[in-house]
Amino acid sequence: MRTYHCLPLFIWTYMFHTIDAIPFQEKTDSDLPSERIVGLTQDDGKTLHRTKRGWMWNQFFLLEEYTGTDTQYVGKLHTDQDKGDGNLKYILTGDGAGSLFVIDENTGDIHAAKKLDREEKSLYVLRAKAIDRKTGRQVEPESEFIIKIHDINDNEPKFTKDLYTASVPEMSGVGTSVIQVTATDADDANYGNSAKVVYSILQGQPYFSVDPESGIIKTALPDMSRENREQYQVVIQAKDMGGQMGGLSGTTTVNITLTDVNNNPPRFPQSTYQFYSPESVPLGTHLGRIKANDPDVGENAEMEYSIAEGDGADMFDVVTDKDTQEGIITVKQNLDYENKMLYTLKVDASNTHPDPRFLYLGPFKDTAVVKISVEDMDEPPVFSKIFYLIEVDEDVKEGSIIGQVTAYDPDAMNNLIKYSVDRHSDMDRIFSIHSENGSIFTLKPLDRESTPWHNITITATEINNSKQSSRIPVFIRILDINDHAPEFATYYETFVCENAKPGQLIQTVSVMDKDDPPRGHKFFFEPVPEFPLNPNFTIVDNKDNTAGIMTRKDGYSRNKMSTYLLPILIFDNDYPIQSSTGTLTIRVCACDNQGNMQSCNAEALVLSAGLSTGALIAILLCVVILLVLVVLFAALKRQRKKEPLIISKDDVRDNIVTYNDEGGGEEDTQAFDIGTLRNPEAREDSKFRRDVMPETIFQIRRTVPLWENIDVQDFIHRRLKENDSDPSAPPYDSLATYAYEGNDSIADSLSSLESPTVDCNQDYGYLSDWGPRFKKLADMYGGDDSDRD
């Protein structure tokens, strides 16, 4: 449908001119109506003037999404000064001028050049003016007008999400809000019903409903149970135009989950459970599991198990497994088949988080009967204690009984028991036990200082069944006896200064004792009875297990006595009293005025009396110089007597061979004996070494000739190994011959010099089989016509 909005309403007005009129206004006052001046009196006495304009336009309206073939007409601009002679020109500026909106500059008609979308821009602000083509002056002041775009229903409602997820507790009442969905319409909400959205439910009835205006989804059925159905899918439609026919619509999906509430009590699948337990099971043993079913989930299904009543309530316990929600029956006390063979328990299973809203459904717990049968077992012996502690003095005699263990057979047969010591716990075989009565006695002497504790294991075994045995630890503590005398805690290096004064402390001594009396150590220090009064030193007991050594005279002399021996008697106060004599060695030393030791040697005393330190250094330096001169003289004399290294031409180690002489050819062998290279046996004769004395040379080890049927490389390697492993070879320069040319070649001489001496032609064809290195020789000598060529 094509719609045109034309507003050809133009209001012609006359402008009121003030004293300073517009310059380009050329009309005379007779052409204008009388001027109307409205005066507004301000506080400052000034008067404001309002000029009535010659032209102005109102708003234009244009329909969006125009689909016609022609351009859409918007409106017309016109001024009363336009005489129709084409002298005026209309100009349009502002939003979309020239691109979206075009104007006929002669007639002032405005057209929309393109299809417009209100959702992109709803209004355009433009400015229009009319100018004189000849003078270029405005005949009217520039005026602003607005083009508004009218909306059409071209946008469907859109939900904020394509998929909603929501949850609501089960058993909720009708009308409980679940979630709100929202759809928006891009059309103009202030124009018609294009943007008025109404919600409706397409899928999800009769369980849920939706408010048509707000989009709030609510429950529509009471007491919906999660255990029956947990997931629901609801489809909501949003339609504009107020839901009327022809309106556009959009849909969204809402996945609704019923969350669990504690509306189901736990129930045991059976009323009675039967378990069996051997009488000898350890405490805490799991006998079995029971489980009550609860269709709820999470914390609503959590439960606790407890023993309500029964004759085994003190003997057994039930523990709840939080992971599996099971009740574990455990042994609480030792079972005895001879005392009781069958126990009956009542076990309750109850929810830990009941919901008060559903208490009317009944108690949220259930009870089951658990029967436990005790089975008779051949039990091992049982000791009267879980461990034994025995204390014994370390001076106990060998074979003395130090304690006893007892065990009994808990079975009705009451079998006899024998005792033994586990030798892995008593490797030194210090203790033993009477097999019948369990009395423990010693086999060796005891010493607390070396081993204060002994931990042994006693085994009790049934005589009729050796497989039934029990073990018990026995801790034996060795009590201390005062059997060690005190002695010095360390070795003391004591000295006294020559200039010491009487009553001067030169040493504080302390002692140690391996014994450990219960009241602690107390030591006493005295001079030995043989020397009750020492004229040089005094022993002072400090009453704190230490003693001080004091000087008794004025000055000491290293000349007269360099060392003093001071015996000290040390004894303790335990019973029996133990004592020992410790001897303190006191050296007499030279000290400075502060009492710092300088020297304690008697030799230093002698030297210091006659020579100064500088003199001693000079004497030592002279002695060293004399020794160096003597050594140099002996070395020079020995060098003169030494024979030269090269005695004769036979010594080939440092022999100089001259090769710059033409000589007499192969027959001239006087320059050098080439047979050494060809016959290594010539160098195997034992020769004396020139760098050591003949009598100090070890017997040279004869080697087996190695040059038969070996090549040069193997020969040299073997000789190297032989000389390296020779233990008699000293680290001197020596001759070791490694020269060896190898075996003779089967080809004899290849020289052409000997060719005339050969009467017959030789066959050198084998050279072709020797590889690429002999290819040239094979070509030279192997060919049939080589000689002729």
mmCIF file of N, CA, C and O in Angstrom, residues 29-103:
data_model
loop_
_atom_site.group_PDB
_atom_site.id
_atom_site.type_symbol
_atom_site.label_atom_id
_atom_site.label_comp_id
_atom_site.label_asym_id
_atom_site.label_seq_id
_atom_site.Cartn_x
_atom_site.Cartn_y
_atom_site.Cartn_z
ATOM 1 N N ASP A 29 9.005 49.748 2.763
ATOM 2 C CA ASP A 29 8.087 49.585 3.881
ATOM 3 C C ASP A 29 6.641 49.504 3.403
ATOM 4 O O ASP A 29 5.780 48.970 4.093
ATOM 5 N N SER A 30 6.384 50.041 2.204
ATOM 6 C CA SER A 30 5.011 49.975 1.710
ATOM 7 C C SER A 30 4.617 48.581 1.312
ATOM 8 O O SER A 30 3.434 48.261 1.241
ATOM 9 N N ASP A 31 5.640 47.709 1.012
ATOM 10 C CA ASP A 31 5.344 46.340 0.608
ATOM 11 C C ASP A 31 5.065 45.440 1.794
ATOM 12 O O ASP A 31 4.613 44.305 1.609
ATOM 13 N N LEU A 32 5.384 45.846 3.001
ATOM 14 C CA LEU A 32 5.253 44.976 4.183
ATOM 15 C C LEU A 32 4.109 45.449 5.033
ATOM 16 O O LEU A 32 3.784 46.632 5.058
ATOM 17 N N PRO A 33 3.485 44.557 5.694
ATOM 18 C CA PRO A 33 2.464 44.972 6.642
ATOM 19 C C PRO A 33 3.096 45.725 7.783
ATOM 20 O O PRO A 33 4.308 45.739 7.947
ATOM 21 N N SER A 34 2.216 46.361 8.508
ATOM 22 C CA SER A 34 2.726 47.144 9.641
ATOM 23 C C SER A 34 3.489 46.240 10.595
ATOM 24 O O SER A 34 3.116 45.105 10.858
ATOM 25 N N GLU A 35 4.539 46.766 11.151
ATOM 26 C CA GLU A 35 5.441 45.992 12.035
ATOM 27 C C GLU A 35 4.847 45.904 13.423
ATOM 28 O O GLU A 35 4.401 46.886 13.991
ATOM 29 N N ARG A 36 4.819 44.653 13.984
ATOM 30 C CA ARG A 36 4.286 44.438 15.329
ATOM 31 C C ARG A 36 5.440 44.159 16.266
ATOM 32 O O ARG A 36 6.209 43.231 16.057
ATOM 33 N N ILE A 37 5.554 45.010 17.231
ATOM 34 C CA ILE A 37 6.663 44.895 18.172
ATOM 35 C C ILE A 37 6.087 44.550 19.531
ATOM 36 O O ILE A 37 5.190 45.202 20.025
ATOM 37 N N VAL A 38 6.594 43.529 20.101
ATOM 38 C CA VAL A 38 6.185 43.115 21.458
ATOM 39 C C VAL A 38 7.339 43.413 22.387
ATOM 40 O O VAL A 38 8.457 42.884 22.209
ATOM 41 N N GLY A 39 7.129 44.207 23.351
ATOM 42 C CA GLY A 39 8.196 44.574 24.282
ATOM 43 C C GLY A 39 8.070 43.833 25.574
ATOM 44 O O GLY A 39 7.004 43.781 26.178
ATOM 45 N N LEU A 40 9.169 43.240 26.035
ATOM 46 C CA LEU A 40 9.240 42.515 27.308
ATOM 47 C C LEU A 40 10.169 43.294 28.212
ATOM 48 O O LEU A 40 11.357 43.471 27.910
ATOM 49 N N THR A 41 9.628 43.789 29.280
ATOM 50 C CA THR A 41 10.421 44.616 30.196
ATOM 51 C C THR A 41 11.182 43.716 31.145
ATOM 52 O O THR A 41 10.593 42.863 31.815
ATOM 53 N N GLN A 42 12.493 43.886 31.166
ATOM 54 C CA GLN A 42 13.351 43.124 32.085
ATOM 55 C C GLN A 42 13.702 43.993 33.263
ATOM 56 O O GLN A 42 13.326 45.164 33.354
ATOM 57 N N ASP A 43 14.432 43.377 34.157
ATOM 58 C CA ASP A 43 14.819 44.095 35.373
ATOM 59 C C ASP A 43 15.763 45.239 35.075
ATOM 60 O O ASP A 43 15.781 46.253 35.788
ATOM 61 N N ASP A 44 16.538 45.068 33.969
ATOM 62 C CA ASP A 44 17.501 46.128 33.644
ATOM 63 C C ASP A 44 16.911 47.196 32.760
ATOM 64 O O ASP A 44 17.596 48.086 32.290
ATOM 65 N N GLY A 45 15.638 47.073 32.444
ATOM 66 C CA GLY A 45 14.969 48.110 31.679
ATOM 67 C C GLY A 45 15.074 47.967 30.191
ATOM 68 O O GLY A 45 14.539 48.783 29.451
ATOM 69 N N LYS A 46 15.769 46.913 29.699
ATOM 70 C CA LYS A 46 15.903 46.723 28.275
ATOM 71 C C LYS A 46 14.643 46.130 27.694
ATOM 72 O O LYS A 46 13.926 45.411 28.361
ATOM 73 N N THR A 47 14.417 46.383 26.396
ATOM 74 C CA THR A 47 13.234 45.870 25.706
ATOM 75 C C THR A 47 13.668 44.883 24.643
ATOM 76 O O THR A 47 14.549 45.175 23.841
ATOM 77 N N LEU A 48 13.075 43.662 24.629
ATOM 78 C CA LEU A 48 13.384 42.636 23.656
ATOM 79 C C LEU A 48 12.379 42.711 22.526
ATOM 80 O O LEU A 48 11.177 42.887 22.759
ATOM 81 N N HIS A 49 12.828 42.518 21.251
ATOM 82 C CA HIS A 49 11.973 42.584 20.084
ATOM 83 C C HIS A 49 11.922 41.240 19.414
ATOM 84 O O HIS A 49 12.940 40.588 19.251
ATOM 85 N N ARG A 50 10.795 40.734 19.004
ATOM 86 C CA ARG A 50 10.605 39.492 18.268
ATOM 87 C C ARG A 50 10.154 39.839 16.858
ATOM 88 O O ARG A 50 9.133 40.496 16.685
ATOM 89 N N THR A 51 10.928 39.326 15.889
ATOM 90 C CA THR A 51 10.639 39.629 14.491
ATOM 91 C C THR A 51 9.859 38.487 13.880
ATOM 92 O O THR A 51 10.261 37.326 13.984
ATOM 93 N N LYS A 52 8.814 38.770 13.255
ATOM 94 C CA LYS A 52 8.000 37.747 12.598
ATOM 95 C C LYS A 52 8.661 37.351 11.289
ATOM 96 O O LYS A 52 9.006 38.192 10.480
ATOM 97 N N ARG A 53 8.859 36.010 11.143
ATOM 98 C CA ARG A 53 9.592 35.505 9.991
ATOM 99 C C ARG A 53 8.712 35.500 8.755
ATOM 100 O O ARG A 53 7.508 35.383 8.822
ATOM 101 N N GLY A 54 9.413 35.505 7.632
ATOM 102 C CA GLY A 54 8.726 35.494 6.366
ATOM 103 C C GLY A 54 8.260 34.108 5.969
ATOM 104 O O GLY A 54 7.322 33.970 5.219
ATOM 105 N N TRP A 55 8.927 33.019 6.485
ATOM 106 C CA TRP A 55 8.509 31.651 6.159
ATOM 107 C C TRP A 55 9.045 30.709 7.220
ATOM 108 O O TRP A 55 10.025 30.951 7.874
ATOM 109 N N MET A 56 8.418 29.583 7.439
ATOM 110 C CA MET A 56 8.857 28.524 8.345
ATOM 111 C C MET A 56 8.079 27.270 8.005
ATOM 112 O O MET A 56 7.000 27.325 7.423
ATOM 113 N N TRP A 57 8.619 26.110 8.294
ATOM 114 C CA TRP A 57 7.961 24.840 8.001
ATOM 115 C C TRP A 57 7.777 24.020 9.260
ATOM 116 O O TRP A 57 8.526 24.145 10.205
ATOM 117 N N ASN A 58 6.814 23.201 9.184
ATOM 118 C CA ASN A 58 6.558 22.279 10.307
ATOM 119 C C ASN A 58 7.240 20.938 10.044
ATOM 120 O O ASN A 58 8.045 20.797 9.134
ATOM 121 N N GLN A 59 6.835 19.939 10.800
ATOM 122 C CA GLN A 59 7.392 18.593 10.618
ATOM 123 C C GLN A 59 6.773 17.929 9.395
ATOM 124 O O GLN A 59 5.607 18.121 9.081
ATOM 125 N N PHE A 60 7.620 17.096 8.730
ATOM 126 C CA PHE A 60 7.160 16.244 7.652
ATOM 127 C C PHE A 60 7.145 14.807 8.148
ATOM 128 O O PHE A 60 7.945 14.417 8.998
ATOM 129 N N PHE A 61 6.286 13.981 7.637
ATOM 130 C CA PHE A 61 6.162 12.568 8.033
ATOM 131 C C PHE A 61 6.334 11.691 6.801
ATOM 132 O O PHE A 61 5.806 11.994 5.736
ATOM 133 N N LEU A 62 7.066 10.584 7.035
ATOM 134 C CA LEU A 62 7.375 9.693 5.931
ATOM 135 C C LEU A 62 7.260 8.259 6.422
ATOM 136 O O LEU A 62 7.675 7.920 7.536
ATOM 137 N N LEU A 63 6.690 7.388 5.609
ATOM 138 C CA LEU A 63 6.472 5.990 5.963
ATOM 139 C C LEU A 63 7.749 5.183 5.692
ATOM 140 O O LEU A 63 8.366 5.333 4.633
ATOM 141 N N GLU A 64 8.127 4.318 6.658
ATOM 142 C CA GLU A 64 9.349 3.504 6.488
ATOM 143 C C GLU A 64 9.073 2.330 5.538
ATOM 144 O O GLU A 64 7.935 1.975 5.259
ATOM 145 N N GLU A 65 10.193 1.753 5.088
ATOM 146 C CA GLU A 65 10.168 0.540 4.280
ATOM 147 C C GLU A 65 9.284 0.721 3.028
ATOM 148 O O GLU A 65 8.498 -0.155 2.663
ATOM 149 N N TYR A 66 9.384 1.889 2.367
ATOM 150 C CA TYR A 66 8.608 2.143 1.155
ATOM 151 C C TYR A 66 9.141 1.253 0.042
ATOM 152 O O TYR A 66 10.344 1.189 -0.206
ATOM 153 N N THR A 67 8.198 0.575 -0.656
ATOM 154 C CA THR A 67 8.609 -0.397 -1.675
ATOM 155 C C THR A 67 8.119 -0.010 -3.068
ATOM 156 O O THR A 67 8.137 -0.844 -3.979
ATOM 157 N N GLY A 68 7.663 1.219 -3.254
ATOM 158 C CA GLY A 68 7.164 1.640 -4.568
ATOM 159 C C GLY A 68 8.283 1.804 -5.573
ATOM 160 O O GLY A 68 9.472 1.854 -5.243
ATOM 161 N N THR A 69 7.878 1.948 -6.824
ATOM 162 C CA THR A 69 8.870 2.100 -7.893
ATOM 163 C C THR A 69 9.368 3.532 -7.977
ATOM 164 O O THR A 69 10.520 3.776 -8.342
ATOM 165 N N ASP A 70 8.498 4.524 -7.684
ATOM 166 C CA ASP A 70 8.900 5.924 -7.733
ATOM 167 C C ASP A 70 9.442 6.346 -6.387
ATOM 168 O O ASP A 70 9.215 5.700 -5.375
ATOM 169 N N THR A 71 10.113 7.497 -6.452
ATOM 170 C CA THR A 71 10.617 8.047 -5.193
ATOM 171 C C THR A 71 9.434 8.541 -4.377
ATOM 172 O O THR A 71 8.417 9.001 -4.895
ATOM 173 N N GLN A 72 9.605 8.476 -3.071
ATOM 174 C CA GLN A 72 8.519 8.833 -2.157
ATOM 175 C C GLN A 72 8.538 10.354 -1.925
ATOM 176 O O GLN A 72 9.574 10.924 -1.588
ATOM 177 N N TYR A 73 7.372 10.964 -2.173
ATOM 178 C CA TYR A 73 7.267 12.417 -2.027
ATOM 179 C C TYR A 73 7.155 12.769 -0.557
ATOM 180 O O TYR A 73 6.371 12.190 0.192
ATOM 181 N N VAL A 74 7.986 13.750 -0.133
ATOM 182 C CA VAL A 74 8.011 14.136 1.278
ATOM 183 C C VAL A 74 7.197 15.408 1.494
ATOM 184 O O VAL A 74 6.287 15.447 2.319
ATOM 185 N N GLY A 75 7.492 16.462 0.752
ATOM 186 C CA GLY A 75 6.797 17.728 0.940
ATOM 187 C C GLY A 75 7.365 18.794 0.011
ATOM 188 O O GLY A 75 8.209 18.512 -0.850
ATOM 189 N N LYS A 76 6.934 20.009 0.216
ATOM 190 C CA LYS A 76 7.329 21.096 -0.694
ATOM 191 C C LYS A 76 7.722 22.306 0.126
ATOM 192 O O LYS A 76 7.072 22.658 1.115
ATOM 193 N N LEU A 77 8.811 22.941 -0.300
ATOM 194 C CA LEU A 77 9.252 24.196 0.304
ATOM 195 C C LEU A 77 8.875 25.342 -0.660
ATOM 196 O O LEU A 77 9.083 25.225 -1.874
ATOM 197 N N HIS A 78 8.365 26.414 -0.079
ATOM 198 C CA HIS A 78 7.963 27.536 -0.937
ATOM 199 C C HIS A 78 7.980 28.813 -0.118
ATOM 200 O O HIS A 78 7.686 28.814 1.076
ATOM 201 N N THR A 79 8.368 29.890 -0.786
ATOM 202 C CA THR A 79 8.366 31.204 -0.153
ATOM 203 C C THR A 79 7.506 32.150 -0.988
ATOM 204 O O THR A 79 7.379 31.985 -2.200
ATOM 205 N N ASP A 80 6.923 33.135 -0.301
ATOM 206 C CA ASP A 80 6.042 34.040 -1.013
ATOM 207 C C ASP A 80 6.805 34.993 -1.914
ATOM 208 O O ASP A 80 6.223 35.711 -2.721
ATOM 209 N N GLN A 81 8.140 34.981 -1.755
ATOM 210 C CA GLN A 81 8.931 35.836 -2.622
ATOM 211 C C GLN A 81 9.294 35.145 -3.936
ATOM 212 O O GLN A 81 10.006 35.706 -4.759
ATOM 213 N N ASP A 82 8.839 33.880 -4.037
ATOM 214 C CA ASP A 82 9.081 33.159 -5.287
ATOM 215 C C ASP A 82 8.005 33.576 -6.288
ATOM 216 O O ASP A 82 6.817 33.266 -6.118
ATOM 217 N N LYS A 83 8.398 34.353 -7.356
ATOM 218 C CA LYS A 83 7.477 34.861 -8.364
ATOM 219 C C LYS A 83 7.271 33.883 -9.509
ATOM 220 O O LYS A 83 6.512 34.142 -10.439
ATOM 221 N N GLY A 84 7.980 32.730 -9.404
ATOM 222 C CA GLY A 84 7.851 31.741 -10.468
ATOM 223 C C GLY A 84 8.699 32.025 -11.678
ATOM 224 O O GLY A 84 8.506 31.415 -12.724
ATOM 225 N N ASP A 85 9.553 33.033 -11.612
ATOM 226 C CA ASP A 85 10.393 33.374 -12.750
ATOM 227 C C ASP A 85 11.732 32.658 -12.729
ATOM 228 O O ASP A 85 12.599 32.921 -13.562
ATOM 229 N N GLY A 86 11.942 31.791 -11.783
ATOM 230 C CA GLY A 86 13.174 31.002 -11.726
ATOM 231 C C GLY A 86 14.354 31.730 -11.141
ATOM 232 O O GLY A 86 15.492 31.264 -11.265
ATOM 233 N N ASN A 87 14.123 32.908 -10.506
ATOM 234 C CA ASN A 87 15.239 33.648 -9.912
ATOM 235 C C ASN A 87 15.659 33.078 -8.553
ATOM 236 O O ASN A 87 16.742 33.376 -8.068
ATOM 237 N N LEU A 88 14.788 32.312 -7.919
ATOM 238 C CA LEU A 88 15.109 31.773 -6.590
ATOM 239 C C LEU A 88 15.603 30.315 -6.711
ATOM 240 O O LEU A 88 15.181 29.578 -7.584
ATOM 241 N N LYS A 89 16.442 29.981 -5.784
ATOM 242 C CA LYS A 89 17.024 28.623 -5.734
ATOM 243 C C LYS A 89 16.877 28.071 -4.311
ATOM 244 O O LYS A 89 17.270 28.723 -3.350
ATOM 245 N N TYR A 90 16.284 26.855 -4.202
ATOM 246 C CA TYR A 90 16.090 26.230 -2.891
ATOM 247 C C TYR A 90 17.260 25.261 -2.615
ATOM 248 O O TYR A 90 17.612 24.421 -3.466
ATOM 249 N N ILE A 91 17.806 25.389 -1.420
ATOM 250 C CA ILE A 91 18.954 24.555 -1.005
ATOM 251 C C ILE A 91 18.584 23.812 0.274
ATOM 252 O O ILE A 91 18.034 24.420 1.212
ATOM 253 N N LEU A 92 18.889 22.505 0.319
ATOM 254 C CA LEU A 92 18.563 21.639 1.459
ATOM 255 C C LEU A 92 19.874 21.099 2.057
ATOM 256 O O LEU A 92 20.725 20.563 1.335
ATOM 257 N N THR A 93 20.061 21.244 3.386
ATOM 258 C CA THR A 93 21.229 20.702 4.103
ATOM 259 C C THR A 93 20.743 19.985 5.356
ATOM 260 O O THR A 93 19.600 20.109 5.766
ATOM 261 N N GLY A 94 21.666 19.226 5.942
ATOM 262 C CA GLY A 94 21.321 18.521 7.185
ATOM 263 C C GLY A 94 21.414 17.015 7.009
ATOM 264 O O GLY A 94 22.108 16.489 6.122
ATOM 265 N N ASP A 95 20.723 16.243 7.873
ATOM 266 C CA ASP A 95 20.798 14.778 7.898
ATOM 267 C C ASP A 95 20.282 14.192 6.584
ATOM 268 O O ASP A 95 19.111 14.373 6.233
ATOM 269 N N GLY A 96 21.121 13.528 5.864
ATOM 270 C CA GLY A 96 20.719 12.813 4.661
ATOM 271 C C GLY A 96 20.436 13.690 3.478
ATOM 272 O O GLY A 96 19.911 13.194 2.471
ATOM 273 N N ALA A 97 20.776 14.967 3.556
ATOM 274 C CA ALA A 97 20.509 15.851 2.421
ATOM 275 C C ALA A 97 21.428 15.476 1.274
ATOM 276 O O ALA A 97 22.627 15.323 1.444
ATOM 277 N N GLY A 98 20.818 15.334 0.095
ATOM 278 C CA GLY A 98 21.570 14.976 -1.082
ATOM 279 C C GLY A 98 21.694 13.496 -1.305
ATOM 280 O O GLY A 98 21.896 13.055 -2.430
ATOM 281 N N SER A 99 21.619 12.678 -0.252
ATOM 282 C CA SER A 99 21.738 11.229 -0.403
ATOM 283 C C SER A 99 20.401 10.559 -0.133
ATOM 284 O O SER A 99 19.868 9.842 -0.981
ATOM 285 N N LEU A 100 19.835 10.804 1.064
ATOM 286 C CA LEU A 100 18.525 10.236 1.383
ATOM 287 C C LEU A 100 17.398 11.148 0.888
ATOM 288 O O LEU A 100 16.374 10.659 0.422
ATOM 289 N N PHE A 101 17.615 12.443 1.019
ATOM 290 C CA PHE A 101 16.578 13.395 0.629
ATOM 291 C C PHE A 101 17.148 14.332 -0.431
ATOM 292 O O PHE A 101 18.249 14.877 -0.256
ATOM 293 N N VAL A 102 16.378 14.495 -1.521
ATOM 294 C CA VAL A 102 16.791 15.399 -2.601
ATOM 295 C C VAL A 102 15.684 16.438 -2.786
ATOM 296 O O VAL A 102 14.495 16.169 -2.538
ATOM 297 N N ILE A 103 16.077 17.638 -3.238
ATOM 298 C CA ILE A 103 15.132 18.748 -3.414
ATOM 299 C C ILE A 103 15.260 19.292 -4.825
ATOM 300 O O ILE A 103 16.367 19.347 -5.387
#
